Coordinates of C-alpha atoms and ligand atoms in Angstrom, one line a residue:
M316 CA -0.1 -20.6 23.5
N317 CA -3.0 -18.2 23.4
L318 CA -3.1 -16.8 19.9
E319 CA -5.5 -13.9 20.6
R320 CA -3.4 -12.7 23.6
D321 CA -0.1 -13.0 21.6
L322 CA -1.6 -11.0 18.7
Q323 CA -2.8 -8.4 21.2
D324 CA 0.8 -8.1 22.6
M325 CA 2.2 -7.8 19.1
R326 CA -0.2 -5.0 18.3
E327 CA 0.8 -3.2 21.5
Y328 CA 4.4 -3.7 20.6
Y329 CA 3.8 -2.2 17.2
R330 CA 2.0 0.8 18.7
S331 CA 5.1 1.4 20.9
G332 CA 6.8 2.5 17.6
K333 CA 9.8 0.2 18.1
T334 CA 9.5 -1.6 14.7
K335 CA 9.2 1.7 12.9
E336 CA 12.7 2.7 13.9
A337 CA 15.2 2.5 11.1
S338 CA 17.8 1.0 13.5
W339 CA 15.4 -1.8 14.5
R340 CA 14.7 -2.7 10.9
K341 CA 18.4 -2.7 10.0
L342 CA 19.3 -4.8 13.1
Q343 CA 16.6 -7.4 12.3
L344 CA 17.8 -7.7 8.7
Q345 CA 21.4 -8.1 9.9
R346 CA 20.2 -10.8 12.4
L347 CA 18.3 -12.6 9.7
K348 CA 21.6 -12.6 7.7
A349 CA 23.4 -14.0 10.7
F350 CA 20.8 -16.8 11.0
L351 CA 21.4 -17.8 7.4
K352 CA 25.2 -17.8 7.9
E353 CA 25.4 -19.5 11.3
K354 CA 22.6 -22.0 10.6
E355 CA 23.7 -22.7 7.0
R356 CA 24.4 -26.4 7.7
D357 CA 21.1 -26.9 9.6
I358 CA 19.2 -25.3 6.7
Y359 CA 21.0 -27.7 4.3
R360 CA 20.1 -30.6 6.5
A361 CA 16.4 -29.5 6.8
L362 CA 16.0 -29.0 3.1
N363 CA 17.6 -32.3 2.4
Q364 CA 15.4 -34.1 4.9
D365 CA 12.2 -32.4 3.6
L366 CA 12.9 -32.6 -0.2
G367 CA 16.3 -34.3 -0.8
K368 CA 17.6 -31.0 -2.1
H369 CA 21.4 -30.9 -2.8
H370 CA 23.1 -28.2 -0.8
V371 CA 24.3 -26.4 -3.9
E372 CA 20.7 -26.2 -5.1
A373 CA 19.6 -25.1 -1.6
F374 CA 22.2 -22.3 -1.7
R375 CA 21.4 -21.3 -5.3
D376 CA 17.6 -21.1 -4.8
E377 CA 17.2 -20.3 -1.1
I378 CA 20.1 -19.3 1.2
G379 CA 22.0 -17.4 -1.6
V380 CA 18.9 -15.6 -2.9
L381 CA 17.9 -14.6 0.6
Q382 CA 21.4 -13.2 1.4
K383 CA 21.2 -11.2 -1.9
S384 CA 17.8 -9.9 -1.0
I385 CA 18.8 -8.9 2.5
N386 CA 21.9 -7.1 1.2
F387 CA 19.8 -5.2 -1.3
A388 CA 17.3 -4.2 1.4
L389 CA 20.1 -3.0 3.7
Q390 CA 21.6 -1.0 0.9
N391 CA 18.4 0.7 0.0
L392 CA 16.5 0.8 3.3
K393 CA 17.2 4.5 3.9
E394 CA 16.0 5.5 0.5
W395 CA 12.9 3.3 0.7
M396 CA 12.0 4.7 4.1
S397 CA 12.4 8.3 3.1
S398 CA 9.4 10.5 2.2
K399 CA 9.2 11.7 -1.4
K400 CA 8.2 15.2 -2.3
A401 CA 5.2 15.5 -4.5
K402 CA 4.0 18.4 -6.7
L403 CA 0.6 19.9 -6.2
P404 CA -1.6 21.7 -8.7
A405 CA -2.2 25.4 -8.7
V406 CA -5.5 25.1 -6.8
A407 CA -3.4 24.2 -3.8
V408 CA -1.1 27.2 -4.1
L409 CA 1.5 27.7 -1.3
S410 CA 1.2 24.1 -0.2
Y411 CA 3.7 21.4 0.5
A412 CA 3.2 17.7 -0.1
E413 CA 5.1 14.5 0.4
I414 CA 4.4 10.8 0.3
V415 CA 5.4 9.1 3.5
P416 CA 5.7 5.3 3.6
E417 CA 4.2 3.8 6.8
P418 CA 4.1 0.2 7.9
L419 CA 0.8 -1.6 7.8
G420 CA 0.9 -3.0 11.3
L421 CA 0.5 -6.7 12.2
V422 CA 0.9 -8.9 9.1
L423 CA 0.5 -12.6 8.4
I424 CA 2.7 -14.5 6.1
I425 CA 1.7 -18.0 5.0
S426 CA 4.2 -19.9 2.9
S427 CA 4.5 -23.1 0.9
W428 CA 6.7 -26.1 1.2
N429 CA 8.7 -26.2 -2.0
F430 CA 11.2 -23.5 -1.1
S431 CA 10.3 -23.8 2.5
I432 CA 13.1 -21.4 3.8
G433 CA 13.3 -19.1 0.8
L434 CA 9.6 -18.4 0.4
S435 CA 9.1 -17.9 4.2
L436 CA 11.9 -15.5 4.6
E437 CA 11.8 -13.6 1.3
P438 CA 8.4 -11.9 2.2
L439 CA 9.7 -11.5 5.8
I440 CA 12.5 -9.3 4.6
G441 CA 10.0 -7.0 3.0
A442 CA 7.8 -7.0 6.1
I443 CA 10.7 -6.1 8.4
A444 CA 12.1 -3.5 6.0
A445 CA 8.7 -1.8 6.0
G446 CA 8.6 -1.9 9.8
N447 CA 5.8 -4.4 10.6
T448 CA 5.2 -6.9 13.3
V449 CA 4.9 -10.4 11.7
V450 CA 3.4 -13.8 12.2
L451 CA 4.9 -16.3 9.8
K452 CA 3.3 -19.7 9.2
P453 CA 5.6 -22.0 7.2
S454 CA 4.2 -25.1 5.5
E455 CA 3.7 -28.2 7.7
L456 CA 4.7 -30.4 4.8
A457 CA 8.3 -29.3 5.0
S458 CA 8.4 -30.2 8.7
A459 CA 12.2 -30.0 9.2
S460 CA 12.4 -26.5 7.7
S461 CA 9.3 -25.4 9.6
S462 CA 10.6 -26.6 12.9
L463 CA 14.1 -25.0 12.3
L464 CA 12.4 -21.7 11.6
A465 CA 10.2 -22.0 14.7
N466 CA 13.1 -23.0 17.0
A467 CA 16.1 -21.0 15.7
L468 CA 14.6 -17.8 14.3
P469 CA 13.4 -16.4 17.7
T470 CA 17.0 -16.6 19.0
Y471 CA 18.2 -14.3 16.3
I472 CA 15.4 -11.8 15.7
D473 CA 13.1 -9.7 18.0
S474 CA 10.6 -12.4 19.1
K475 CA 8.2 -9.8 20.4
A476 CA 7.7 -8.5 16.9
I477 CA 8.2 -11.6 14.8
K478 CA 6.7 -15.0 15.6
V479 CA 6.7 -18.3 13.8
I480 CA 3.6 -20.4 14.2
E481 CA 3.7 -24.0 13.0
G482 CA 0.8 -26.0 11.7
G483 CA -1.3 -27.2 8.8
P484 CA -4.7 -26.2 7.4
A485 CA -6.4 -26.0 10.8
V486 CA -3.9 -23.6 12.2
G487 CA -4.0 -21.7 8.9
E488 CA -7.7 -21.4 9.1
H489 CA -7.6 -20.2 12.7
L490 CA -5.0 -17.6 11.8
L491 CA -7.1 -16.4 8.9
Q492 CA -10.0 -15.8 11.3
Q493 CA -8.0 -13.1 13.1
K494 CA -7.8 -9.5 12.2
W495 CA -4.6 -8.6 10.2
D496 CA -3.4 -5.5 8.5
K497 CA -2.1 -7.6 5.6
I498 CA -2.0 -11.2 4.5
F499 CA 0.8 -12.4 2.3
F500 CA 0.1 -15.9 1.0
T501 CA 2.2 -18.2 -1.1
G502 CA 0.5 -21.4 -2.2
S503 CA -2.1 -23.0 -4.3
T504 CA -4.9 -21.2 -6.1
R505 CA -7.4 -23.3 -4.1
V506 CA -6.2 -22.1 -0.7
G507 CA -5.6 -18.6 -2.2
R508 CA -9.3 -18.3 -2.8
M509 CA -9.9 -19.2 0.9
V510 CA -7.4 -16.5 2.0
M511 CA -9.2 -14.0 -0.2
S512 CA -12.6 -14.8 1.2
A513 CA -11.3 -14.6 4.8
A514 CA -9.7 -11.2 4.0
V515 CA -13.2 -9.9 3.1
K516 CA -14.3 -9.8 6.7
H517 CA -11.9 -7.1 7.7
L518 CA -11.2 -5.7 4.2
T519 CA -7.6 -6.9 4.7
P520 CA -5.2 -6.2 1.9
I521 CA -3.7 -9.3 0.4
T522 CA -0.9 -10.5 -1.8
L523 CA -1.5 -13.9 -3.3
E524 CA 1.5 -15.6 -4.9
L525 CA -0.1 -18.6 -6.6
G526 CA 0.6 -21.2 -9.1
G527 CA -0.7 -22.6 -12.4
K528 CA 0.8 -23.9 -15.6
C529 CA 3.8 -21.9 -17.0
P530 CA 4.2 -22.6 -20.7
A531 CA 7.5 -22.4 -22.6
I532 CA 7.4 -22.1 -26.3
I533 CA 10.5 -23.2 -28.2
D534 CA 11.0 -21.9 -31.7
S535 CA 12.8 -24.0 -34.4
L536 CA 16.2 -22.5 -33.4
T537 CA 18.8 -23.0 -36.2
S538 CA 22.3 -22.8 -34.7
S539 CA 23.4 -25.8 -32.7
W540 CA 24.8 -23.5 -30.1
D541 CA 21.4 -21.9 -29.5
K542 CA 19.6 -25.2 -29.5
E543 CA 21.9 -26.7 -26.9
A544 CA 21.8 -23.6 -24.7
A545 CA 18.0 -23.5 -24.9
V546 CA 17.7 -27.2 -24.0
K547 CA 20.1 -27.0 -21.1
R548 CA 18.1 -24.0 -19.7
I549 CA 14.9 -25.9 -20.2
I550 CA 16.2 -28.9 -18.3
V551 CA 17.5 -26.9 -15.4
S552 CA 14.2 -24.9 -15.2
K553 CA 12.1 -28.0 -15.3
Y554 CA 13.9 -30.6 -13.3
G555 CA 16.3 -28.3 -11.6
P556 CA 14.4 -26.2 -9.1
C557 CA 13.1 -28.7 -6.6
A558 CA 12.4 -31.4 -9.3
G559 CA 9.9 -29.2 -11.0
Q560 CA 8.0 -28.6 -7.8
A561 CA 8.2 -24.9 -8.4
C562 CA 5.6 -22.3 -9.3
I563 CA 7.9 -20.8 -12.0
A564 CA 9.1 -24.1 -13.3
I565 CA 8.2 -24.8 -17.0
D566 CA 5.0 -26.8 -16.9
Y567 CA 4.9 -27.8 -20.6
L568 CA 6.5 -27.0 -23.9
L569 CA 4.9 -25.7 -27.1
V570 CA 7.0 -26.7 -30.2
E571 CA 6.7 -26.6 -33.9
E572 CA 6.1 -30.2 -35.3
K573 CA 9.2 -30.1 -37.5
F574 CA 11.5 -29.4 -34.4
T575 CA 10.0 -32.0 -32.1
S576 CA 12.3 -35.0 -32.8
T577 CA 15.4 -32.9 -32.6
L578 CA 14.2 -31.4 -29.3
V579 CA 13.5 -34.8 -27.8
E580 CA 16.9 -36.1 -28.8
L581 CA 18.6 -33.1 -27.3
L582 CA 16.6 -33.4 -24.1
K583 CA 17.6 -37.0 -23.7
V584 CA 21.3 -36.2 -24.2
H585 CA 21.4 -33.3 -21.8
I586 CA 19.3 -34.9 -19.0
K587 CA 21.8 -37.8 -19.0
K588 CA 24.7 -35.3 -18.9
M589 CA 23.2 -33.5 -15.9
L590 CA 21.7 -36.3 -14.0
G591 CA 23.6 -39.4 -15.2
E592 CA 22.4 -42.6 -16.9
N593 CA 20.4 -43.5 -13.9
P594 CA 18.9 -40.3 -12.4
R595 CA 17.5 -42.4 -9.5
K596 CA 21.0 -42.5 -8.1
S597 CA 21.6 -38.8 -8.6
N598 CA 21.7 -36.5 -5.6
S599 CA 21.3 -33.5 -8.0
I600 CA 17.6 -33.8 -8.3
A601 CA 15.2 -33.3 -5.4
R602 CA 12.7 -35.9 -4.2
I603 CA 8.9 -35.5 -4.2
I604 CA 7.7 -33.9 -0.9
N605 CA 5.4 -36.7 0.3
K606 CA 3.4 -39.8 -0.6
H607 CA 0.3 -37.7 -1.5
H608 CA 2.2 -35.7 -4.1
F609 CA 4.1 -38.8 -5.3
S610 CA 0.8 -40.6 -6.0
R611 CA -0.7 -37.5 -7.6
L612 CA 2.3 -37.4 -10.1
K613 CA 2.2 -41.2 -10.6
N614 CA -1.5 -41.0 -11.5
L615 CA -0.8 -38.3 -14.0
L616 CA 1.7 -40.7 -15.7
N617 CA -0.5 -43.8 -15.3
D618 CA -3.5 -42.1 -16.9
P619 CA -4.4 -44.5 -19.7
M620 CA -4.8 -41.4 -22.0
V621 CA -1.2 -40.4 -21.6
K622 CA 0.8 -43.6 -21.2
D623 CA 1.6 -43.9 -24.9
S624 CA 2.9 -40.4 -25.1
I625 CA 5.9 -41.0 -22.8
V626 CA 9.1 -40.9 -24.9
Y627 CA 11.6 -40.7 -22.1
G628 CA 11.7 -41.7 -18.5
G629 CA 8.5 -42.6 -16.8
S630 CA 9.8 -44.8 -13.9
V631 CA 8.9 -44.2 -10.3
D632 CA 10.3 -45.3 -7.0
E633 CA 7.9 -44.9 -4.1
A634 CA 10.3 -45.9 -1.4
N635 CA 12.5 -43.0 -2.3
L636 CA 9.7 -40.6 -3.4
F637 CA 11.6 -40.4 -6.7
I638 CA 10.0 -39.7 -10.1
E639 CA 12.2 -40.0 -13.1
P640 CA 12.6 -36.9 -15.3
T641 CA 10.0 -37.7 -18.0
V642 CA 9.3 -36.3 -21.4
L643 CA 5.9 -36.8 -23.1
V644 CA 4.9 -35.9 -26.6
D645 CA 1.3 -34.8 -27.3
P646 CA -0.6 -36.2 -24.4
P647 CA -4.3 -35.4 -25.0
L648 CA -5.1 -31.8 -24.0
Q649 CA -8.1 -33.0 -21.9
A650 CA -5.8 -35.3 -19.8
A651 CA -5.1 -34.2 -16.2
I652 CA -1.4 -33.6 -17.0
M653 CA -2.6 -30.8 -19.4
T654 CA -5.4 -29.4 -17.3
E655 CA -3.8 -29.4 -13.8
E656 CA -0.5 -27.7 -12.6
I657 CA 2.0 -30.6 -12.8
F658 CA 4.4 -29.5 -10.1
G659 CA 6.9 -32.3 -10.7
P660 CA 9.4 -33.6 -13.1
L661 CA 7.0 -34.5 -16.0
L662 CA 7.5 -32.5 -19.2
P663 CA 4.7 -32.7 -21.8
I664 CA 5.6 -31.4 -25.3
I665 CA 2.7 -30.1 -27.3
T666 CA 3.3 -29.9 -31.0
L667 CA 1.9 -27.1 -33.2
K668 CA 1.9 -26.5 -36.9
R669 CA 3.3 -23.0 -36.6
I670 CA 5.0 -21.6 -33.5
E671 CA 2.8 -18.4 -33.8
D672 CA -0.2 -20.7 -32.9
S673 CA 1.2 -20.8 -29.3
I674 CA -0.3 -17.3 -28.8
D675 CA -3.9 -18.6 -29.2
F676 CA -3.0 -21.8 -27.2
I677 CA -1.8 -19.7 -24.2
N678 CA -4.6 -17.2 -24.5
S679 CA -7.3 -19.9 -24.3
R680 CA -6.1 -20.9 -20.8
P681 CA -5.8 -19.1 -17.4
K682 CA -3.2 -16.3 -17.3
P683 CA 0.1 -18.0 -16.3
L684 CA 2.5 -16.8 -13.6
V685 CA 5.2 -16.8 -16.3
I686 CA 5.5 -17.3 -20.1
Y687 CA 8.9 -18.5 -21.3
A688 CA 9.7 -18.2 -25.0
F689 CA 12.9 -19.5 -26.6
T690 CA 13.0 -17.6 -29.8
K691 CA 15.2 -15.1 -31.5
N692 CA 12.4 -14.0 -33.8
E693 CA 11.9 -10.3 -32.7
R694 CA 8.5 -10.0 -34.3
L695 CA 7.3 -13.1 -32.4
Q696 CA 8.8 -11.7 -29.2
R697 CA 6.9 -8.4 -29.7
R698 CA 3.7 -10.3 -30.4
M699 CA 4.1 -12.4 -27.3
V700 CA 4.6 -9.3 -25.1
S701 CA 1.6 -7.4 -26.6
E702 CA -0.9 -10.2 -27.3
T703 CA -0.5 -12.4 -24.2
S704 CA -1.0 -11.7 -20.5
S705 CA 1.1 -13.3 -17.7
G706 CA 2.8 -12.4 -14.4
S707 CA 6.0 -12.0 -16.4
I708 CA 7.5 -13.0 -19.7
V709 CA 11.1 -14.3 -20.2
F710 CA 12.8 -14.8 -23.5
N711 CA 15.5 -17.5 -24.0
D712 CA 15.8 -18.5 -20.4
A713 CA 13.6 -19.5 -17.5
V714 CA 13.4 -19.1 -13.7
I715 CA 16.3 -16.5 -13.8
Q716 CA 13.8 -13.7 -13.3
F717 CA 13.2 -14.8 -9.7
V718 CA 16.6 -13.5 -8.5
A719 CA 16.1 -9.9 -9.8
D720 CA 15.5 -7.4 -7.0
T721 CA 14.6 -4.8 -9.6
L722 CA 11.6 -6.7 -11.0
P723 CA 8.2 -7.2 -9.4
F724 CA 7.6 -10.9 -8.9
G725 CA 3.9 -12.0 -9.0
G726 CA 1.1 -13.3 -11.0
I727 CA -2.0 -12.1 -12.7
G728 CA -5.5 -13.5 -12.8
E729 CA -5.5 -17.0 -11.3
S730 CA -1.7 -17.0 -10.9
G731 CA -1.9 -14.3 -8.2
I732 CA -2.5 -10.8 -7.0
G733 CA 0.2 -8.2 -6.2
S734 CA 3.9 -8.6 -6.3
Y735 CA 7.1 -8.5 -4.2
H736 CA 11.0 -8.6 -4.3
G737 CA 13.3 -5.7 -3.7
K738 CA 11.4 -2.4 -3.3
F739 CA 8.2 -4.1 -4.4
S740 CA 8.4 -6.2 -1.2
F741 CA 8.8 -3.0 0.9
D742 CA 5.8 -1.6 -1.0
A743 CA 3.7 -4.8 -0.5
F744 CA 4.0 -4.2 3.3
S745 CA 3.7 -0.4 3.3
H746 CA 1.0 2.2 2.9
H747 CA 2.2 5.2 0.9
K748 CA 0.5 8.0 2.8
P749 CA 0.1 11.4 1.1
V750 CA 0.8 14.3 3.6
V751 CA -0.4 17.8 2.5
R752 CA 0.5 21.0 4.4
R753 CA -1.4 24.2 3.5
S754 CA -0.3 27.7 4.2
Y755 CA -2.8 30.4 5.5
L756 CA -1.1 33.0 3.4
S757 CA -3.1 32.4 0.2
E758 CA -6.6 31.3 -0.7
I759 CA -8.4 30.1 -3.8
W760 CA -11.3 32.4 -3.1
F761 CA -13.5 31.1 -5.9
R762 CA -13.7 27.6 -4.2
F763 CA -16.4 29.0 -1.8
P764 CA -20.1 29.6 -2.6
P765 CA -22.2 31.3 -3.7
W766 CA -21.7 29.9 -7.1
N767 CA -21.8 31.8 -10.5
N768 CA -20.5 31.2 -14.0
Y769 CA -17.5 33.4 -13.3
K770 CA -16.3 30.9 -10.7
L771 CA -17.1 28.0 -13.0
Q772 CA -14.9 29.6 -15.6
L773 CA -12.0 30.1 -13.2
F774 CA -12.2 26.5 -12.1
E775 CA -12.2 25.3 -15.7
L776 CA -9.1 27.4 -16.4
V777 CA -7.2 26.4 -13.3
Y778 CA -7.9 22.7 -13.8
N779 CA -6.7 23.0 -17.4
Y780 CA -3.5 24.7 -16.3
D781 CA -4.5 27.8 -18.4
Y782 CA -3.1 30.4 -16.0
L783 CA -2.9 33.2 -18.7
G784 CA -6.6 32.7 -19.4
M785 CA -7.3 32.8 -15.7
L786 CA -5.4 36.1 -15.4
L787 CA -7.4 37.6 -18.4
V788 CA -10.7 36.6 -16.8
I789 CA -9.6 38.1 -13.4
L790 CA -8.5 41.3 -15.1
G791 CA -11.9 41.5 -16.9
L792 CA -10.2 41.1 -20.3
K793 CA -12.0 37.9 -21.1
R794 CA -15.7 37.2 -20.5
P795 CA -16.7 34.2 -18.5
R796 CA -18.4 31.4 -20.3
K797 CA -22.1 31.1 -19.7
V798 CA -23.6 27.8 -18.8
A799 CA -27.4 27.5 -19.0
I800 CA -28.8 24.5 -17.3
Ligands
LIG1455 P1 -1.1 -24.9 -0.3 O1 -2.0 -23.9 -0.8 O2 -1.6 -26.3 -0.1 O3 -0.4 -24.5 1.1 C1 0.2 -23.2 1.2 C2 0.1 -22.9 2.7 O4 -1.3 -22.7 3.0 C3 0.7 -23.9 3.7 O5 1.4 -23.2 4.7 C4 -0.5 -24.6 4.2 O6 -0.4 -25.1 5.5 C5 -1.5 -23.5 4.2 N1 -2.9 -23.9 4.1 C6 -3.4 -25.1 3.6 N2 -4.7 -25.2 3.7 C7 -5.1 -24.1 4.4 C8 -6.4 -23.6 4.8 N3 -7.5 -24.2 4.6 N4 -6.4 -22.4 5.5 C9 -5.3 -21.7 5.7 N5 -4.0 -22.1 5.3 C10 -4.0 -23.3 4.6 O7 0.1 -24.9 -1.4 P2 1.5 -25.8 -1.3 O8 1.1 -27.2 -1.7 O9 2.2 -25.5 -0.1 O10 2.3 -25.1 -2.5 C11 2.1 -25.5 -3.8 C12 1.4 -24.4 -4.6 O11 1.9 -23.1 -4.3 C13 1.5 -24.6 -6.1 O12 0.3 -24.3 -6.7 C14 2.5 -23.6 -6.5 O13 2.5 -23.1 -7.8 C15 2.2 -22.5 -5.5 N6 3.4 -21.6 -5.3 C16 3.4 -20.4 -5.7 C17 4.6 -19.6 -5.6 C18 4.6 -18.2 -6.1 O14 5.6 -17.5 -5.7 N7 3.7 -17.7 -6.9 C19 5.7 -20.1 -4.9 C20 5.6 -21.4 -4.4 C21 4.5 -22.2 -4.6

């Protein structure tokens, strides 16, 4: 394969205007939906092979979410593509303006391994809806998913406009050296920085969907119903999505001292209810992606600084790349488990004297992708919204925000740049072009030199929407202001 020539062909195809047609976009989205339906079993097999994902989890987090996103895009495509009228100020009298969305051109999508199908195709939906040609590079670490996408996708969608290129960092770097009209990257903050510096060369716009540590604060809830609901939601959001290998999984909990022992007991009970007495035998929790990440997580646990803080779990099984759902209480804050993104089924609980102290705790660290807060205290909720900064904030649940087509999904600061999902995906791959049409029938005569204070006064009045004042000046009933320089 000759990448440069392929990209040249794709640019020419884009220039032909084919991908801009509404019918082309609609057809590609329908074909993507057919791929998900007809290859459903192959996708389950690939996700199981790569990550040991249960097919229900694979549907809940990937296939189902994608079907929903495609349906939403198909329902709204016409409206998204339509130009929107815009008002103009009086200086542009007898003019007509609209905002026309136009595709960006040839775009690159680089995705991660943890939701290897979902996070490859979710941005692709936006890129197609917006009318672009696309190169997609899935992660080499989820090799079964990557190869399924590379082999099967071209038989469903227009392969002149959408190509899947497989490979690891070397291929990624080679791709980043090319000229793109947009780079959409999902992955680590480390590689995100490389993407951003590569984009500098051609001033390429970027979206960076990155990671970090998502905290969850849990208030001392009083009713047993609320406590149980919160704990079940915490478990499913920590160990549930891909065994914690998820950017929006809860990384650690912040809890009031007095609630810690109750919380730990409830976590133990409900982990057992969901994953059985021996989670190693459960097929409802995914496996770690590879030996490298397994060792990374094992080292976080074996760190002499944290060993004594394990209160539940802690066993590992290298042959099966399994790490037991583990709970730790108060590991030292300088330990790697509290300074690095965990990205696995280890849940540190940090105890605080007062739950309000969580605000300073969070603010003293990089801005997270999400903050979760299990609290019914409305004052605390308001303070969390106004006094912290994060990609998003969710009260009394976790991860659920990912499936909302109506909310922008993305980070801030080190957790990312830009956002997508629903219309925000369309916008991420579009340029909103203002189009202004002037008439020759009218003129703002005072826009032309020679300059005098009379013209200055008229400008001042028109920019301040004071049309009566303007009329009075024109009729000579008001004296123009004098400006002496
Ligand atoms: P990664 O950064 O190692 O890899 C992501 C992609 O970049 C892969 O396709 C990989 O092949 C490619 N890549 C690696 N090195 C490269 C290089 N030098 N040049 C160009 N491309 C290169 O990340 P990962 O391990 O796949 O994913 C885990 C990280 O992604 C975590 O930090 C997680 O939080 C984050 N993540 C974020 C989101 C989100 O939506 N915000 C979603 C999933 C994962």
